[in-house]
């Protein structure tokens, strides 16, 4: 069996030292911005939509059932002109039957019950009609859009510029909620199944 000389062993060990030292360190950075302006949000009706009781026989067997849409009013007030975006947190994550919508919870058997989407309409900022724009890449690029969801950002833009958010102090809009129940042939509905959607509306300062 071949044997290394002591001199060769020493050179091999020394050759491994820099690699071991490099792997034992990592850099950590903490960044952020303290903004002097804050915004507050309010939703009409306490942000609650109640569809009442929907009978199982009224559901479509082979496709989603769209319940009557409901509209809430969104009001946002900032301490001064502010660049912001809106997004949501889906508190029923993983239960939506459409990925970019918000979940409605599950049946007692663990089946995803449905989903709800949020769409903004009639947006007004600082007493002027505006457009809404959305970003799917965290605010790098923007395009015209109305959907408010947890997979995108939504900001306010001038009517003639859909690629750049604008700073506003007051923002009002309707939010139209479209609730869909999953196809009934995939649900166990021998007992009552509560529709239990819940989402948090969040302001991101740009």
PDB file of C-alpha atoms in Angstrom:
ATOM      1  CA  UNK A   1       0.000   0.000   0.000  1.00  0.00           C
ATOM      2  CA  UNK A   2       1.354   3.473  -0.947  1.00  0.00           C
ATOM      3  CA  UNK A   3       2.215   5.832   1.863  1.00  0.00           C
ATOM      4  CA  UNK A   4       2.506   9.635   1.729  1.00  0.00           C
ATOM      5  CA  UNK A   5       5.612  11.167   3.268  1.00  0.00           C
ATOM      6  CA  UNK A   6       5.122  13.594   6.209  1.00  0.00           C
ATOM      7  CA  UNK A   7       6.122  16.495   3.955  1.00  0.00           C
ATOM      8  CA  UNK A   8       3.442  15.620   1.403  1.00  0.00           C
ATOM      9  CA  UNK A   9       0.771  15.245   4.100  1.00  0.00           C
ATOM     10  CA  UNK A  10       1.603  18.698   5.416  1.00  0.00           C
ATOM     11  CA  UNK A  11       1.290  20.233   1.967  1.00  0.00           C
ATOM     12  CA  UNK A  12      -2.095  18.569   1.395  1.00  0.00           C
ATOM     13  CA  UNK A  13      -3.449  19.818   4.715  1.00  0.00           C
ATOM     14  CA  UNK A  14      -2.242  23.337   4.059  1.00  0.00           C
ATOM     15  CA  UNK A  15      -3.874  23.311   0.621  1.00  0.00           C
ATOM     16  CA  UNK A  16      -7.253  22.647   2.237  1.00  0.00           C
ATOM     17  CA  UNK A  17      -7.074  25.420   4.854  1.00  0.00           C
ATOM     18  CA  UNK A  18      -8.222  28.402   2.682  1.00  0.00           C
ATOM     19  CA  UNK A  19     -11.261  26.458   1.434  1.00  0.00           C
ATOM     20  CA  UNK A  20     -12.310  25.565   4.977  1.00  0.00           C
ATOM     21  CA  UNK A  21     -11.975  29.172   6.128  1.00  0.00           C
ATOM     22  CA  UNK A  22     -13.985  30.508   3.164  1.00  0.00           C
ATOM     23  CA  UNK A  23     -16.882  28.141   3.837  1.00  0.00           C
ATOM     24  CA  UNK A  24     -17.155  29.133   7.501  1.00  0.00           C
ATOM     25  CA  UNK A  25     -18.238  32.746   6.851  1.00  0.00           C
ATOM     26  CA  UNK A  26     -21.356  34.370   5.410  1.00  0.00           C
ATOM     27  CA  UNK A  27     -22.396  37.980   4.972  1.00  0.00           C
ATOM     28  CA  UNK A  28     -25.689  39.367   6.348  1.00  0.00           C
ATOM     29  CA  UNK A  29     -27.137  42.725   5.350  1.00  0.00           C
ATOM     30  CA  UNK A  30     -30.164  44.471   6.820  1.00  0.00           C
ATOM     31  CA  UNK A  31     -31.650  47.220   4.650  1.00  0.00           C
ATOM     32  CA  UNK A  32     -34.790  49.329   4.533  1.00  0.00           C
ATOM     33  CA  UNK A  33     -36.180  52.849   4.411  1.00  0.00           C
ATOM     34  CA  UNK A  34     -37.964  54.785   7.138  1.00  0.00           C
ATOM     35  CA  UNK A  35     -40.753  56.750   5.448  1.00  0.00           C
ATOM     36  CA  UNK A  36     -42.158  59.919   7.009  1.00  0.00           C
ATOM     37  CA  UNK A  37     -45.577  59.372   5.399  1.00  0.00           C
ATOM     38  CA  UNK A  38     -48.103  56.761   6.378  1.00  0.00           C
ATOM     39  CA  UNK A  39     -51.356  55.640   4.784  1.00  0.00           C
ATOM     40  CA  UNK A  40     -54.505  54.169   6.327  1.00  0.00           C
ATOM     41  CA  UNK A  41     -57.019  51.858   4.651  1.00  0.00           C
ATOM     42  CA  UNK A  42     -60.733  51.429   5.225  1.00  0.00           C
ATOM     43  CA  UNK A  43     -63.247  49.035   3.683  1.00  0.00           C
ATOM     44  CA  UNK A  44     -67.003  49.507   3.712  1.00  0.00           C
ATOM     45  CA  UNK A  45     -69.214  47.048   5.603  1.00  0.00           C
ATOM     46  CA  UNK A  46     -66.249  46.071   7.747  1.00  0.00           C
ATOM     47  CA  UNK A  47     -64.766  44.256   4.762  1.00  0.00           C
ATOM     48  CA  UNK A  48     -67.325  41.452   5.081  1.00  0.00           C
ATOM     49  CA  UNK A  49     -69.267  39.712   2.314  1.00  0.00           C
ATOM     50  CA  UNK A  50     -72.000  37.232   3.282  1.00  0.00           C
ATOM     51  CA  UNK A  51     -73.441  35.038   0.530  1.00  0.00           C
ATOM     52  CA  UNK A  52     -75.917  33.449   2.919  1.00  0.00           C
ATOM     53  CA  UNK A  53     -76.862  29.811   2.381  1.00  0.00           C
ATOM     54  CA  UNK A  54     -76.313  28.283  -1.051  1.00  0.00           C
ATOM     55  CA  UNK A  55     -77.969  24.901  -1.585  1.00  0.00           C
ATOM     56  CA  UNK A  56     -75.907  22.067  -3.022  1.00  0.00           C
ATOM     57  CA  UNK A  57     -78.456  21.438  -5.769  1.00  0.00           C
ATOM     58  CA  UNK A  58     -77.849  24.954  -7.130  1.00  0.00           C
ATOM     59  CA  UNK A  59     -74.175  24.231  -7.783  1.00  0.00           C
ATOM     60  CA  UNK A  60     -72.841  23.190 -11.184  1.00  0.00           C
ATOM     61  CA  UNK A  61     -71.680  19.598 -11.212  1.00  0.00           C
ATOM     62  CA  UNK A  62     -69.028  19.891 -13.932  1.00  0.00           C
ATOM     63  CA  UNK A  63     -67.785  23.487 -13.672  1.00  0.00           C
ATOM     64  CA  UNK A  64     -67.325  26.276 -11.139  1.00  0.00           C
ATOM     65  CA  UNK A  65     -70.408  28.074  -9.867  1.00  0.00           C
ATOM     66  CA  UNK A  66     -70.103  31.878  -9.921  1.00  0.00           C
ATOM     67  CA  UNK A  67     -72.067  33.451  -7.083  1.00  0.00           C
ATOM     68  CA  UNK A  68     -73.553  36.967  -7.446  1.00  0.00           C
ATOM     69  CA  UNK A  69     -70.753  39.557  -7.305  1.00  0.00           C
ATOM     70  CA  UNK A  70     -70.499  41.942  -4.362  1.00  0.00           C
ATOM     71  CA  UNK A  71     -68.948  45.393  -4.180  1.00  0.00           C
ATOM     72  CA  UNK A  72     -67.098  47.040  -1.318  1.00  0.00           C
ATOM     73  CA  UNK A  73     -65.670  50.557  -1.221  1.00  0.00           C
ATOM     74  CA  UNK A  74     -61.972  51.040  -0.553  1.00  0.00           C
ATOM     75  CA  UNK A  75     -60.760  54.340   0.902  1.00  0.00           C
ATOM     76  CA  UNK A  76     -57.107  55.153   1.508  1.00  0.00           C
ATOM     77  CA  UNK A  77     -55.700  58.352   3.005  1.00  0.00           C
ATOM     78  CA  UNK A  78     -52.018  59.251   3.255  1.00  0.00           C
ATOM     79  CA  UNK A  79     -50.300  62.041   5.168  1.00  0.00           C
ATOM     80  CA  UNK A  80     -48.999  63.430   1.873  1.00  0.00           C
ATOM     81  CA  UNK A  81     -48.435  62.379  -1.756  1.00  0.00           C
ATOM     82  CA  UNK A  82     -47.080  58.853  -1.503  1.00  0.00           C
ATOM     83  CA  UNK A  83     -45.897  56.196  -3.935  1.00  0.00           C
ATOM     84  CA  UNK A  84     -47.581  52.975  -2.874  1.00  0.00           C
ATOM     85  CA  UNK A  85     -48.862  49.642  -4.093  1.00  0.00           C
ATOM     86  CA  UNK A  86     -51.567  47.359  -2.776  1.00  0.00           C
ATOM     87  CA  UNK A  87     -51.316  43.617  -2.397  1.00  0.00           C
ATOM     88  CA  UNK A  88     -53.029  40.933  -0.332  1.00  0.00           C
ATOM     89  CA  UNK A  89     -52.178  38.070   1.981  1.00  0.00           C
ATOM     90  CA  UNK A  90     -54.304  34.984   1.379  1.00  0.00           C
ATOM     91  CA  UNK A  91     -55.114  33.710   4.855  1.00  0.00           C
ATOM     92  CA  UNK A  92     -56.589  30.548   3.324  1.00  0.00           C
ATOM     93  CA  UNK A  93     -53.488  29.869   1.279  1.00  0.00           C
ATOM     94  CA  UNK A  94     -53.522  26.617  -0.652  1.00  0.00           C
ATOM     95  CA  UNK A  95     -57.313  26.260  -0.787  1.00  0.00           C
ATOM     96  CA  UNK A  96     -58.117  28.336  -3.892  1.00  0.00           C
ATOM     97  CA  UNK A  97     -59.314  26.459  -6.974  1.00  0.00           C
ATOM     98  CA  UNK A  98     -57.746  29.176  -9.169  1.00  0.00           C
ATOM     99  CA  UNK A  99     -54.078  29.854  -8.268  1.00  0.00           C
ATOM    100  CA  UNK A 100     -54.086  33.674  -8.354  1.00  0.00           C
ATOM    101  CA  UNK A 101     -57.370  33.944  -6.430  1.00  0.00           C
ATOM    102  CA  UNK A 102     -57.994  33.720  -2.681  1.00  0.00           C
ATOM    103  CA  UNK A 103     -59.069  30.486  -1.043  1.00  0.00           C
ATOM    104  CA  UNK A 104     -62.389  29.806   0.662  1.00  0.00           C
ATOM    105  CA  UNK A 105     -61.208  27.058   2.970  1.00  0.00           C
ATOM    106  CA  UNK A 106     -62.099  23.392   2.699  1.00  0.00           C
ATOM    107  CA  UNK A 107     -65.012  21.052   3.224  1.00  0.00           C
ATOM    108  CA  UNK A 108     -64.958  18.810   6.322  1.00  0.00           C
ATOM    109  CA  UNK A 109     -63.328  16.201   4.025  1.00  0.00           C
ATOM    110  CA  UNK A 110     -60.455  18.534   3.121  1.00  0.00           C
ATOM    111  CA  UNK A 111     -61.626  19.423  -0.406  1.00  0.00           C
ATOM    112  CA  UNK A 112     -60.913  22.956  -1.634  1.00  0.00           C
ATOM    113  CA  UNK A 113     -64.238  24.752  -1.580  1.00  0.00           C
ATOM    114  CA  UNK A 114     -63.622  27.535  -4.096  1.00  0.00           C
ATOM    115  CA  UNK A 115     -61.979  30.916  -4.542  1.00  0.00           C
ATOM    116  CA  UNK A 116     -62.646  34.634  -4.698  1.00  0.00           C
ATOM    117  CA  UNK A 117     -61.027  37.282  -6.896  1.00  0.00           C
ATOM    118  CA  UNK A 118     -60.813  41.030  -6.228  1.00  0.00           C
ATOM    119  CA  UNK A 119     -61.085  43.585  -9.034  1.00  0.00           C
ATOM    120  CA  UNK A 120     -60.825  47.360  -8.653  1.00  0.00           C
ATOM    121  CA  UNK A 121     -63.147  49.662 -10.572  1.00  0.00           C
ATOM    122  CA  UNK A 122     -63.877  53.397 -10.705  1.00  0.00           C
ATOM    123  CA  UNK A 123     -60.514  54.428  -9.193  1.00  0.00           C
ATOM    124  CA  UNK A 124     -60.146  58.072  -8.155  1.00  0.00           C
ATOM    125  CA  UNK A 125     -56.992  59.664  -6.750  1.00  0.00           C
ATOM    126  CA  UNK A 126     -56.878  63.203  -5.364  1.00  0.00           C
ATOM    127  CA  UNK A 127     -60.307  63.903  -6.915  1.00  0.00           C
ATOM    128  CA  UNK A 128     -59.130  62.849 -10.387  1.00  0.00           C
ATOM    129  CA  UNK A 129     -60.023  59.713 -12.329  1.00  0.00           C
ATOM    130  CA  UNK A 130     -56.970  57.450 -12.636  1.00  0.00           C
ATOM    131  CA  UNK A 131     -56.056  53.985 -13.853  1.00  0.00           C
ATOM    132  CA  UNK A 132     -54.704  51.037 -11.924  1.00  0.00           C
ATOM    133  CA  UNK A 133     -51.593  49.162 -12.994  1.00  0.00           C
ATOM    134  CA  UNK A 134     -50.173  45.857 -11.828  1.00  0.00           C
ATOM    135  CA  UNK A 135     -46.711  44.349 -11.477  1.00  0.00           C
ATOM    136  CA  UNK A 136     -45.909  40.643 -11.425  1.00  0.00           C
ATOM    137  CA  UNK A 137     -42.194  41.116 -10.714  1.00  0.00           C
ATOM    138  CA  UNK A 138     -42.215  43.046  -7.459  1.00  0.00           C
ATOM    139  CA  UNK A 139     -42.481  46.527  -8.996  1.00  0.00           C
ATOM    140  CA  UNK A 140     -39.816  46.379 -11.705  1.00  0.00           C
ATOM    141  CA  UNK A 141     -42.263  46.576 -14.608  1.00  0.00           C
ATOM    142  CA  UNK A 142     -45.882  47.714 -14.736  1.00  0.00           C
ATOM    143  CA  UNK A 143     -48.828  47.301 -17.087  1.00  0.00           C
ATOM    144  CA  UNK A 144     -52.513  48.191 -17.063  1.00  0.00           C
ATOM    145  CA  UNK A 145     -54.541  45.890 -14.834  1.00  0.00           C
ATOM    146  CA  UNK A 146     -57.297  45.817 -12.224  1.00  0.00           C
ATOM    147  CA  UNK A 147     -56.786  42.613 -10.235  1.00  0.00           C
ATOM    148  CA  UNK A 148     -55.832  42.916  -6.580  1.00  0.00           C
ATOM    149  CA  UNK A 149     -54.197  39.724  -5.354  1.00  0.00           C
ATOM    150  CA  UNK A 150     -51.408  38.048  -3.434  1.00  0.00           C
ATOM    151  CA  UNK A 151     -49.328  37.308  -6.545  1.00  0.00           C
ATOM    152  CA  UNK A 152     -49.069  40.877  -7.801  1.00  0.00           C
ATOM    153  CA  UNK A 153     -48.776  44.511  -6.785  1.00  0.00           C
ATOM    154  CA  UNK A 154     -51.384  47.079  -7.802  1.00  0.00           C
ATOM    155  CA  UNK A 155     -50.607  50.791  -8.007  1.00  0.00           C
ATOM    156  CA  UNK A 156     -52.205  54.010  -9.225  1.00  0.00           C
ATOM    157  CA  UNK A 157     -51.220  55.635 -12.527  1.00  0.00           C
ATOM    158  CA  UNK A 158     -52.260  58.581 -14.652  1.00  0.00           C
ATOM    159  CA  UNK A 159     -54.747  57.905 -17.441  1.00  0.00           C
ATOM    160  CA  UNK A 160     -52.087  58.422 -20.116  1.00  0.00           C
ATOM    161  CA  UNK A 161     -49.243  56.496 -18.437  1.00  0.00           C
ATOM    162  CA  UNK A 162     -49.733  52.846 -17.515  1.00  0.00           C
ATOM    163  CA  UNK A 163     -46.056  52.033 -16.960  1.00  0.00           C
ATOM    164  CA  UNK A 164     -45.249  54.238 -13.966  1.00  0.00           C
ATOM    165  CA  UNK A 165     -46.940  54.561 -10.540  1.00  0.00           C
ATOM    166  CA  UNK A 166     -47.885  58.030  -9.352  1.00  0.00           C
ATOM    167  CA  UNK A 167     -47.806  59.498  -5.864  1.00  0.00           C
ATOM    168  CA  UNK A 168     -51.209  60.333  -4.379  1.00  0.00           C
ATOM    169  CA  UNK A 169     -52.537  61.445  -1.013  1.00  0.00           C
ATOM    170  CA  UNK A 170     -56.127  60.189  -1.329  1.00  0.00           C
ATOM    171  CA  UNK A 171     -57.375  57.124  -3.174  1.00  0.00           C
ATOM    172  CA  UNK A 172     -60.881  55.700  -3.528  1.00  0.00           C
ATOM    173  CA  UNK A 173     -62.101  52.723  -5.505  1.00  0.00           C
ATOM    174  CA  UNK A 174     -64.747  50.050  -5.649  1.00  0.00           C
ATOM    175  CA  UNK A 175     -63.639  46.465  -5.092  1.00  0.00           C
ATOM    176  CA  UNK A 176     -65.779  43.911  -6.887  1.00  0.00           C
ATOM    177  CA  UNK A 177     -65.558  40.416  -5.403  1.00  0.00           C
ATOM    178  CA  UNK A 178     -66.273  37.407  -7.608  1.00  0.00           C
ATOM    179  CA  UNK A 179     -66.797  34.222  -5.609  1.00  0.00           C
ATOM    180  CA  UNK A 180     -66.563  30.836  -7.291  1.00  0.00           C
ATOM    181  CA  UNK A 181     -67.522  27.505  -5.756  1.00  0.00           C
ATOM    182  CA  UNK A 182     -65.642  24.448  -7.015  1.00  0.00           C
ATOM    183  CA  UNK A 183     -67.447  21.954  -9.247  1.00  0.00           C
ATOM    184  CA  UNK A 184     -69.849  19.998  -7.111  1.00  0.00           C
ATOM    185  CA  UNK A 185     -68.824  16.564  -8.394  1.00  0.00           C
ATOM    186  CA  UNK A 186     -65.522  17.016  -6.536  1.00  0.00           C
ATOM    187  CA  UNK A 187     -67.052  18.075  -3.224  1.00  0.00           C
ATOM    188  CA  UNK A 188     -68.519  16.033  -0.394  1.00  0.00           C
ATOM    189  CA  UNK A 189     -71.630  17.995   0.569  1.00  0.00           C
ATOM    190  CA  UNK A 190     -73.491  15.625   2.864  1.00  0.00           C
ATOM    191  CA  UNK A 191     -73.092  18.198   5.673  1.00  0.00           C
ATOM    192  CA  UNK A 192     -72.984  21.979   5.699  1.00  0.00           C
ATOM    193  CA  UNK A 193     -69.661  23.388   4.450  1.00  0.00           C
ATOM    194  CA  UNK A 194     -68.951  26.960   5.572  1.00  0.00           C
ATOM    195  CA  UNK A 195     -67.536  29.389   3.019  1.00  0.00           C
ATOM    196  CA  UNK A 196     -64.551  30.708   4.956  1.00  0.00           C
ATOM    197  CA  UNK A 197     -62.524  33.080   2.813  1.00  0.00           C
ATOM    198  CA  UNK A 198     -60.217  35.540   4.541  1.00  0.00           C
ATOM    199  CA  UNK A 199     -57.580  37.904   3.116  1.00  0.00           C
ATOM    200  CA  UNK A 200     -55.538  40.824   4.429  1.00  0.00           C
ATOM    201  CA  UNK A 201     -55.159  43.977   2.354  1.00  0.00           C
ATOM    202  CA  UNK A 202     -51.650  45.399   2.599  1.00  0.00           C
ATOM    203  CA  UNK A 203     -49.966  48.679   1.579  1.00  0.00           C
ATOM    204  CA  UNK A 204     -46.438  48.510   0.194  1.00  0.00           C
ATOM    205  CA  UNK A 205     -44.528  51.809   0.036  1.00  0.00           C
ATOM    206  CA  UNK A 206     -42.570  52.160  -3.194  1.00  0.00           C
TER     207      UNK A 206
END
